Amino acid sequence: MPTLLHPAWPLLLGATLTFRALRRALCRLPLPAHVRSDPLRTWRWHNLLVSFAHSIVSGIWALLCLWQTPEMLVEIEMAWSLSGYLLVCFSAGYFIHDTVDIVISRQARASWEYLVHHVMAMGAFFSGIFWKRFVGGGVLTLLVEVSNIFLTLRMMMKINNAQDLLLYRINKYVNLVMYFLFRLAPQAYLTKFFLQYAGQRTLGTFLLGILLMLDVMILIYFSRLLRSDFCPDRVPSHQHKDKFLTE
């Protein structure tokens, strides 16, 4: 079991404080007029800016980790590299920061799906951080951040009421391709790998449970994405507008 003297704690604290400092810095940037007029949109804009920065850094970092240590694609449980380990700590710090940001900003009710996702992600990452197992799985999971670059850009344009821009129309198709390549495909690959732990009382079984719940969430988000961008007439008019996972 992890102790208070485990060397990962300073890494997690440092990563969390880094994202907190980044948020403070990004809050000083000028806001689009459509965002500035609404306090909720202002919070969401700042929250997504931090998410956008995390996605760029961790998405590229995950690709570099796999390029430097390709055995992570096969030896998902035992493959390890310092870069991959630091990446998992870095992203766990982001999830801790974002969870705290959502709670202290009183957005937990509107963003409860994010909180559930973050708790599951942190539970999975801690296996790599404190037990140094499945670090390769954590790196593969973070390929999703490549997709999140385009997904977050889409959400920011929607918040800014910029759906009529050519950039939005181009991005929605790029986003769809990236969703398949870096979210659905890695998730399916990892699910297939972890199914071998079904019925065993091991750490792998625990991670399989988390993975299956994330599979359900990802498919739900994918259906929302398709309805919103490609079948807008089928989106209910009473859709919750304060829940940015539905946007």
PDB file of C-alpha atoms in Angstrom:
ATOM      1  CA  MET A   1       0.000   0.000   0.000  1.00  0.00           C
ATOM      2  CA  PRO A   2       1.257   3.565  -0.695  1.00  0.00           C
ATOM      3  CA  THR A   3       2.644   5.469   2.274  1.00  0.00           C
ATOM      4  CA  LEU A   4       2.953   9.173   2.975  1.00  0.00           C
ATOM      5  CA  LEU A   5       6.660   8.859   2.170  1.00  0.00           C
ATOM      6  CA  HIS A   6       6.067   7.477  -1.325  1.00  0.00           C
ATOM      7  CA  PRO A   7       8.052   9.574  -3.862  1.00  0.00           C
ATOM      8  CA  ALA A   8       4.976   9.873  -6.090  1.00  0.00           C
ATOM      9  CA  TRP A   9       3.214  12.260  -3.698  1.00  0.00           C
ATOM     10  CA  PRO A  10       5.489  15.257  -4.469  1.00  0.00           C
ATOM     11  CA  LEU A  11       5.043  14.544  -8.207  1.00  0.00           C
ATOM     12  CA  LEU A  12       1.257  14.509  -7.864  1.00  0.00           C
ATOM     13  CA  LEU A  13       1.264  17.654  -5.729  1.00  0.00           C
ATOM     14  CA  GLY A  14       3.597  19.422  -8.153  1.00  0.00           C
ATOM     15  CA  ALA A  15       1.451  18.491 -11.154  1.00  0.00           C
ATOM     16  CA  THR A  16      -1.745  19.599  -9.403  1.00  0.00           C
ATOM     17  CA  LEU A  17      -0.256  22.951  -8.385  1.00  0.00           C
ATOM     18  CA  THR A  18       1.112  23.431 -11.905  1.00  0.00           C
ATOM     19  CA  PHE A  19      -2.381  23.180 -13.365  1.00  0.00           C
ATOM     20  CA  ARG A  20      -3.726  25.485 -10.678  1.00  0.00           C
ATOM     21  CA  ALA A  21      -1.082  28.068 -11.568  1.00  0.00           C
ATOM     22  CA  LEU A  22      -1.823  27.590 -15.267  1.00  0.00           C
ATOM     23  CA  ARG A  23      -5.505  28.273 -14.646  1.00  0.00           C
ATOM     24  CA  ARG A  24      -4.673  31.494 -12.817  1.00  0.00           C
ATOM     25  CA  ALA A  25      -2.476  32.599 -15.708  1.00  0.00           C
ATOM     26  CA  LEU A  26      -5.089  31.719 -18.354  1.00  0.00           C
ATOM     27  CA  CYS A  27      -7.748  33.646 -16.435  1.00  0.00           C
ATOM     28  CA  ARG A  28      -5.836  36.829 -17.291  1.00  0.00           C
ATOM     29  CA  LEU A  29      -6.321  36.331 -21.026  1.00  0.00           C
ATOM     30  CA  PRO A  30      -9.043  38.396 -22.719  1.00  0.00           C
ATOM     31  CA  LEU A  31     -12.403  36.665 -23.103  1.00  0.00           C
ATOM     32  CA  PRO A  32     -14.588  36.539 -26.218  1.00  0.00           C
ATOM     33  CA  ALA A  33     -17.547  38.908 -25.900  1.00  0.00           C
ATOM     34  CA  HIS A  34     -20.107  36.091 -26.010  1.00  0.00           C
ATOM     35  CA  VAL A  35     -18.323  34.317 -23.170  1.00  0.00           C
ATOM     36  CA  ARG A  36     -17.611  37.392 -21.054  1.00  0.00           C
ATOM     37  CA  SER A  37     -21.305  38.231 -20.684  1.00  0.00           C
ATOM     38  CA  ASP A  38     -22.119  35.004 -18.806  1.00  0.00           C
ATOM     39  CA  PRO A  39     -20.374  33.943 -15.541  1.00  0.00           C
ATOM     40  CA  LEU A  40     -21.059  30.241 -16.217  1.00  0.00           C
ATOM     41  CA  ARG A  41     -19.626  30.456 -19.715  1.00  0.00           C
ATOM     42  CA  THR A  42     -16.619  32.317 -18.296  1.00  0.00           C
ATOM     43  CA  TRP A  43     -15.889  29.508 -15.833  1.00  0.00           C
ATOM     44  CA  ARG A  44     -16.374  26.878 -18.499  1.00  0.00           C
ATOM     45  CA  TRP A  45     -14.091  28.753 -20.900  1.00  0.00           C
ATOM     46  CA  HIS A  46     -11.273  28.885 -18.343  1.00  0.00           C
ATOM     47  CA  ASN A  47     -11.848  25.243 -17.416  1.00  0.00           C
ATOM     48  CA  LEU A  48     -11.649  24.182 -21.054  1.00  0.00           C
ATOM     49  CA  LEU A  49      -8.510  26.253 -21.665  1.00  0.00           C
ATOM     50  CA  VAL A  50      -6.718  24.227 -18.992  1.00  0.00           C
ATOM     51  CA  SER A  51      -8.143  21.015 -20.456  1.00  0.00           C
ATOM     52  CA  PHE A  52      -6.967  22.085 -23.924  1.00  0.00           C
ATOM     53  CA  ALA A  53      -3.429  22.692 -22.661  1.00  0.00           C
ATOM     54  CA  HIS A  54      -3.397  19.329 -20.868  1.00  0.00           C
ATOM     55  CA  SER A  55      -4.624  17.531 -23.988  1.00  0.00           C
ATOM     56  CA  ILE A  56      -1.936  19.040 -26.216  1.00  0.00           C
ATOM     57  CA  VAL A  57       0.901  18.238 -23.810  1.00  0.00           C
ATOM     58  CA  SER A  58      -0.224  14.767 -22.691  1.00  0.00           C
ATOM     59  CA  GLY A  59      -1.441  13.680 -26.152  1.00  0.00           C
ATOM     60  CA  ILE A  60       1.909  14.440 -27.779  1.00  0.00           C
ATOM     61  CA  TRP A  61       3.739  13.053 -24.743  1.00  0.00           C
ATOM     62  CA  ALA A  62       1.831   9.744 -24.968  1.00  0.00           C
ATOM     63  CA  LEU A  63       2.746   9.381 -28.653  1.00  0.00           C
ATOM     64  CA  LEU A  64       6.404  10.051 -27.827  1.00  0.00           C
ATOM     65  CA  CYS A  65       6.331   7.483 -25.003  1.00  0.00           C
ATOM     66  CA  LEU A  66       5.047   4.792 -27.367  1.00  0.00           C
ATOM     67  CA  TRP A  67       7.625   5.747 -29.971  1.00  0.00           C
ATOM     68  CA  GLN A  68      10.438   5.544 -27.402  1.00  0.00           C
ATOM     69  CA  THR A  69       9.098   2.391 -25.679  1.00  0.00           C
ATOM     70  CA  PRO A  70       7.030   0.477 -28.274  1.00  0.00           C
ATOM     71  CA  GLU A  71       6.850  -2.609 -26.031  1.00  0.00           C
ATOM     72  CA  MET A  72       4.145  -0.714 -24.105  1.00  0.00           C
ATOM     73  CA  LEU A  73       1.816  -1.652 -26.956  1.00  0.00           C
ATOM     74  CA  VAL A  74       2.238  -5.342 -26.080  1.00  0.00           C
ATOM     75  CA  GLU A  75       3.513  -5.571 -22.492  1.00  0.00           C
ATOM     76  CA  ILE A  76       0.731  -3.411 -21.114  1.00  0.00           C
ATOM     77  CA  GLU A  77       1.186  -4.614 -17.537  1.00  0.00           C
ATOM     78  CA  MET A  78       4.952  -4.765 -17.066  1.00  0.00           C
ATOM     79  CA  ALA A  79       6.408  -2.340 -19.645  1.00  0.00           C
ATOM     80  CA  TRP A  80       7.745   0.751 -17.890  1.00  0.00           C
ATOM     81  CA  SER A  81       9.638   3.916 -18.718  1.00  0.00           C
ATOM     82  CA  LEU A  82      10.451   7.006 -16.686  1.00  0.00           C
ATOM     83  CA  SER A  83       8.793   9.213 -19.289  1.00  0.00           C
ATOM     84  CA  GLY A  84       5.614   7.120 -19.201  1.00  0.00           C
ATOM     85  CA  TYR A  85       5.580   7.146 -15.407  1.00  0.00           C
ATOM     86  CA  LEU A  86       5.949  10.929 -15.271  1.00  0.00           C
ATOM     87  CA  LEU A  87       3.203  11.294 -17.880  1.00  0.00           C
ATOM     88  CA  VAL A  88       0.775   9.269 -15.763  1.00  0.00           C
ATOM     89  CA  CYS A  89       1.650  11.399 -12.704  1.00  0.00           C
ATOM     90  CA  PHE A  90       1.244  14.572 -14.770  1.00  0.00           C
ATOM     91  CA  SER A  91      -2.229  13.588 -15.977  1.00  0.00           C
ATOM     92  CA  ALA A  92      -3.315  12.355 -12.555  1.00  0.00           C
ATOM     93  CA  GLY A  93      -2.385  15.828 -11.273  1.00  0.00           C
ATOM     94  CA  TYR A  94      -4.633  17.356 -13.932  1.00  0.00           C
ATOM     95  CA  PHE A  95      -7.572  15.165 -12.911  1.00  0.00           C
ATOM     96  CA  ILE A  96      -7.054  16.102  -9.253  1.00  0.00           C
ATOM     97  CA  HIS A  97      -6.947  19.803 -10.174  1.00  0.00           C
ATOM     98  CA  ASP A  98     -10.030  19.599 -12.390  1.00  0.00           C
ATOM     99  CA  THR A  99     -12.003  17.697  -9.755  1.00  0.00           C
ATOM    100  CA  VAL A 100     -11.203  20.354  -7.155  1.00  0.00           C
ATOM    101  CA  ASP A 101     -11.979  23.142  -9.632  1.00  0.00           C
ATOM    102  CA  ILE A 102     -15.408  21.683 -10.435  1.00  0.00           C
ATOM    103  CA  VAL A 103     -16.283  21.188  -6.746  1.00  0.00           C
ATOM    104  CA  ILE A 104     -15.119  24.582  -5.416  1.00  0.00           C
ATOM    105  CA  SER A 105     -16.798  26.334  -8.361  1.00  0.00           C
ATOM    106  CA  ARG A 106     -20.089  24.650  -7.395  1.00  0.00           C
ATOM    107  CA  GLN A 107     -20.428  22.932 -10.753  1.00  0.00           C
ATOM    108  CA  ALA A 108     -20.531  19.390  -9.368  1.00  0.00           C
ATOM    109  CA  ARG A 109     -24.201  18.875 -10.133  1.00  0.00           C
ATOM    110  CA  ALA A 110     -23.930  20.067 -13.737  1.00  0.00           C
ATOM    111  CA  SER A 111     -20.632  18.246 -14.301  1.00  0.00           C
ATOM    112  CA  TRP A 112     -21.174  15.069 -12.276  1.00  0.00           C
ATOM    113  CA  GLU A 113     -20.231  12.900 -15.264  1.00  0.00           C
ATOM    114  CA  TYR A 114     -16.817  14.525 -15.348  1.00  0.00           C
ATOM    115  CA  LEU A 115     -16.371  13.829 -11.635  1.00  0.00           C
ATOM    116  CA  VAL A 116     -17.252  10.161 -12.106  1.00  0.00           C
ATOM    117  CA  HIS A 117     -14.817   9.946 -15.033  1.00  0.00           C
ATOM    118  CA  HIS A 118     -12.035  11.640 -13.055  1.00  0.00           C
ATOM    119  CA  VAL A 119     -12.435   9.373 -10.028  1.00  0.00           C
ATOM    120  CA  MET A 120     -12.271   6.271 -12.241  1.00  0.00           C
ATOM    121  CA  ALA A 121      -9.265   7.630 -14.156  1.00  0.00           C
ATOM    122  CA  MET A 122      -7.386   8.457 -10.970  1.00  0.00           C
ATOM    123  CA  GLY A 123      -8.160   5.018  -9.559  1.00  0.00           C
ATOM    124  CA  ALA A 124      -6.661   3.433 -12.664  1.00  0.00           C
ATOM    125  CA  PHE A 125      -3.623   5.726 -12.795  1.00  0.00           C
ATOM    126  CA  PHE A 126      -2.767   5.135  -9.146  1.00  0.00           C
ATOM    127  CA  SER A 127      -2.063   1.492  -9.968  1.00  0.00           C
ATOM    128  CA  GLY A 128       0.730   2.640 -12.225  1.00  0.00           C
ATOM    129  CA  ILE A 129       1.889   5.414  -9.920  1.00  0.00           C
ATOM    130  CA  PHE A 130       2.091   3.503  -6.628  1.00  0.00           C
ATOM    131  CA  TRP A 131       2.572  -0.094  -7.798  1.00  0.00           C
ATOM    132  CA  LYS A 132       4.390   0.632 -11.091  1.00  0.00           C
ATOM    133  CA  ARG A 133       2.176  -1.834 -12.922  1.00  0.00           C
ATOM    134  CA  PHE A 134       0.107  -1.125 -16.030  1.00  0.00           C
ATOM    135  CA  VAL A 135       2.042   2.076 -16.766  1.00  0.00           C
ATOM    136  CA  GLY A 136       1.875   1.028 -20.417  1.00  0.00           C
ATOM    137  CA  GLY A 137      -1.897   0.787 -20.084  1.00  0.00           C
ATOM    138  CA  GLY A 138      -1.986   4.287 -18.634  1.00  0.00           C
ATOM    139  CA  VAL A 139       0.034   5.641 -21.544  1.00  0.00           C
ATOM    140  CA  LEU A 140      -2.255   3.907 -24.041  1.00  0.00           C
ATOM    141  CA  THR A 141      -5.277   5.350 -22.259  1.00  0.00           C
ATOM    142  CA  LEU A 142      -3.798   8.835 -22.606  1.00  0.00           C
ATOM    143  CA  LEU A 143      -3.822   8.547 -26.383  1.00  0.00           C
ATOM    144  CA  VAL A 144      -7.380   9.768 -25.906  1.00  0.00           C
ATOM    145  CA  GLU A 145      -5.919  13.217 -25.266  1.00  0.00           C
ATOM    146  CA  VAL A 146      -5.019  13.489 -28.955  1.00  0.00           C
ATOM    147  CA  SER A 147      -8.734  13.201 -29.651  1.00  0.00           C
ATOM    148  CA  ASN A 148      -9.513  15.605 -26.809  1.00  0.00           C
ATOM    149  CA  ILE A 149      -7.561  18.377 -28.537  1.00  0.00           C
ATOM    150  CA  PHE A 150     -10.210  18.542 -31.254  1.00  0.00           C
ATOM    151  CA  LEU A 151     -13.109  17.722 -28.929  1.00  0.00           C
ATOM    152  CA  THR A 152     -12.190  20.574 -26.576  1.00  0.00           C
ATOM    153  CA  LEU A 153     -11.709  22.962 -29.495  1.00  0.00           C
ATOM    154  CA  ARG A 154     -15.216  22.042 -30.643  1.00  0.00           C
ATOM    155  CA  MET A 155     -16.668  22.699 -27.196  1.00  0.00           C
ATOM    156  CA  MET A 156     -14.921  26.069 -26.945  1.00  0.00           C
ATOM    157  CA  MET A 157     -16.315  27.148 -30.301  1.00  0.00           C
ATOM    158  CA  LYS A 158     -19.815  26.076 -29.244  1.00  0.00           C
ATOM    159  CA  ILE A 159     -19.544  28.049 -26.009  1.00  0.00           C
ATOM    160  CA  ASN A 160     -18.466  31.062 -28.087  1.00  0.00           C
ATOM    161  CA  ASN A 161     -21.461  30.503 -30.401  1.00  0.00           C
ATOM    162  CA  ALA A 162     -19.106  30.013 -33.360  1.00  0.00           C
ATOM    163  CA  GLN A 163     -20.739  26.980 -35.000  1.00  0.00           C
ATOM    164  CA  ASP A 164     -21.091  28.839 -38.296  1.00  0.00           C
ATOM    165  CA  LEU A 165     -17.334  29.215 -38.743  1.00  0.00           C
ATOM    166  CA  LEU A 166     -15.574  27.174 -41.425  1.00  0.00           C
ATOM    167  CA  LEU A 167     -13.117  26.053 -38.735  1.00  0.00           C
ATOM    168  CA  TYR A 168     -15.962  24.464 -36.768  1.00  0.00           C
ATOM    169  CA  ARG A 169     -17.264  22.595 -39.812  1.00  0.00           C
ATOM    170  CA  ILE A 170     -13.788  21.297 -40.635  1.00  0.00           C
ATOM    171  CA  ASN A 171     -13.039  20.412 -37.021  1.00  0.00           C
ATOM    172  CA  LYS A 172     -16.211  18.357 -36.580  1.00  0.00           C
ATOM    173  CA  TYR A 173     -15.049  15.915 -39.269  1.00  0.00           C
ATOM    174  CA  VAL A 174     -11.454  15.854 -37.993  1.00  0.00           C
ATOM    175  CA  ASN A 175     -12.839  15.340 -34.494  1.00  0.00           C
ATOM    176  CA  LEU A 176     -14.868  12.344 -35.683  1.00  0.00           C
ATOM    177  CA  VAL A 177     -11.804  10.697 -37.260  1.00  0.00           C
ATOM    178  CA  MET A 178      -9.675  11.368 -34.190  1.00  0.00           C
ATOM    179  CA  TYR A 179     -12.426   9.974 -31.947  1.00  0.00           C
ATOM    180  CA  PHE A 180     -12.209   6.673 -33.808  1.00  0.00           C
ATOM    181  CA  LEU A 181      -8.402   6.544 -33.980  1.00  0.00           C
ATOM    182  CA  PHE A 182      -7.430   7.768 -30.518  1.00  0.00           C
ATOM    183  CA  ARG A 183     -10.460   7.094 -28.328  1.00  0.00           C
ATOM    184  CA  LEU A 184     -12.518   4.151 -29.591  1.00  0.00           C
ATOM    185  CA  ALA A 185      -9.651   2.079 -31.050  1.00  0.00           C
ATOM    186  CA  PRO A 186      -7.297   2.246 -27.992  1.00  0.00           C
ATOM    187  CA  GLN A 187     -10.244   1.653 -25.668  1.00  0.00           C
ATOM    188  CA  ALA A 188     -11.295  -1.457 -27.610  1.00  0.00           C
ATOM    189  CA  TYR A 189      -7.692  -2.727 -27.638  1.00  0.00           C
ATOM    190  CA  LEU A 190      -7.314  -2.239 -23.870  1.00  0.00           C
ATOM    191  CA  THR A 191     -10.701  -3.833 -23.153  1.00  0.00           C
ATOM    192  CA  LYS A 192      -9.691  -6.909 -25.130  1.00  0.00           C
ATOM    193  CA  PHE A 193      -6.422  -7.119 -23.199  1.00  0.00           C
ATOM    194  CA  PHE A 194      -7.998  -6.737 -19.757  1.00  0.00           C
ATOM    195  CA  LEU A 195     -10.736  -9.281 -20.409  1.00  0.00           C
ATOM    196  CA  GLN A 196      -8.137 -11.958 -19.690  1.00  0.00           C
ATOM    197  CA  TYR A 197      -8.331 -10.879 -16.032  1.00  0.00           C
ATOM    198  CA  ALA A 198     -12.071 -11.537 -15.799  1.00  0.00           C
ATOM    199  CA  GLY A 199     -12.806 -13.818 -12.851  1.00  0.00           C
ATOM    200  CA  GLN A 200      -9.421 -13.217 -11.203  1.00  0.00           C
ATOM    201  CA  ARG A 201      -9.053 -11.299  -7.940  1.00  0.00           C
ATOM    202  CA  THR A 202      -6.186  -9.186  -9.168  1.00  0.00           C
ATOM    203  CA  LEU A 203      -5.382  -5.554  -9.856  1.00  0.00           C
ATOM    204  CA  GLY A 204      -6.136  -6.307 -13.506  1.00  0.00           C
ATOM    205  CA  THR A 205      -9.697  -7.273 -12.594  1.00  0.00           C
ATOM    206  CA  PHE A 206     -10.153  -3.962 -10.773  1.00  0.00           C
ATOM    207  CA  LEU A 207      -8.867  -2.082 -13.826  1.00  0.00           C
ATOM    208  CA  LEU A 208     -11.129  -4.123 -16.094  1.00  0.00           C
ATOM    209  CA  GLY A 209     -14.134  -2.952 -14.077  1.00  0.00           C
ATOM    210  CA  ILE A 210     -13.065   0.676 -14.479  1.00  0.00           C
ATOM    211  CA  LEU A 211     -12.399   0.153 -18.168  1.00  0.00           C
ATOM    212  CA  LEU A 212     -15.831  -1.338 -18.826  1.00  0.00           C
ATOM    213  CA  MET A 213     -17.523   1.608 -17.113  1.00  0.00           C
ATOM    214  CA  LEU A 214     -15.435   4.001 -19.191  1.00  0.00           C
ATOM    215  CA  ASP A 215     -16.437   2.049 -22.321  1.00  0.00           C
ATOM    216  CA  VAL A 216     -20.087   2.746 -21.557  1.00  0.00           C
ATOM    217  CA  MET A 217     -19.410   6.444 -20.962  1.00  0.00           C
ATOM    218  CA  ILE A 218     -17.401   6.777 -24.167  1.00  0.00           C
ATOM    219  CA  LEU A 219     -20.157   5.192 -26.249  1.00  0.00           C
ATOM    220  CA  ILE A 220     -22.743   7.505 -24.688  1.00  0.00           C
ATOM    221  CA  TYR A 221     -20.582  10.538 -25.434  1.00  0.00           C
ATOM    222  CA  PHE A 222     -20.069   9.309 -28.983  1.00  0.00           C
ATOM    223  CA  SER A 223     -23.818   9.035 -29.561  1.00  0.00           C
ATOM    224  CA  ARG A 224     -24.265  12.574 -28.194  1.00  0.00           C
ATOM    225  CA  LEU A 225     -21.513  13.846 -30.456  1.00  0.00           C
ATOM    226  CA  LEU A 226     -23.111  12.299 -33.542  1.00  0.00           C
ATOM    227  CA  ARG A 227     -26.551  13.667 -32.669  1.00  0.00           C
ATOM    228  CA  SER A 228     -25.256  17.147 -31.918  1.00  0.00           C
ATOM    229  CA  ASP A 229     -22.982  17.609 -34.932  1.00  0.00           C
ATOM    230  CA  PHE A 230     -24.535  15.404 -37.603  1.00  0.00           C
ATOM    231  CA  CYS A 231     -28.207  15.013 -36.598  1.00  0.00           C
ATOM    232  CA  PRO A 232     -28.991  18.314 -34.821  1.00  0.00           C
ATOM    233  CA  ASP A 233     -32.720  18.009 -35.552  1.00  0.00           C
ATOM    234  CA  ARG A 234     -32.821  14.936 -33.308  1.00  0.00           C
ATOM    235  CA  VAL A 235     -31.388  16.752 -30.258  1.00  0.00           C
ATOM    236  CA  PRO A 236     -34.198  17.536 -27.776  1.00  0.00           C
ATOM    237  CA  SER A 237     -34.923  21.220 -27.415  1.00  0.00           C
ATOM    238  CA  HIS A 238     -34.934  20.829 -23.620  1.00  0.00           C
ATOM    239  CA  GLN A 239     -31.359  19.481 -23.593  1.00  0.00           C
ATOM    240  CA  HIS A 240     -29.546  20.530 -20.406  1.00  0.00           C
ATOM    241  CA  LYS A 241     -27.570  23.565 -21.464  1.00  0.00           C
ATOM    242  CA  ASP A 242     -25.564  23.774 -18.236  1.00  0.00           C
ATOM    243  CA  LYS A 243     -23.897  20.402 -18.736  1.00  0.00           C
ATOM    244  CA  PHE A 244     -20.942  20.852 -21.029  1.00  0.00           C
ATOM    245  CA  LEU A 245     -20.437  17.167 -21.688  1.00  0.00           C
ATOM    246  CA  THR A 246     -23.630  17.274 -23.740  1.00  0.00           C
ATOM    247  CA  GLU A 247     -22.384  20.126 -25.906  1.00  0.00           C
TER     248      GLU A 247
END
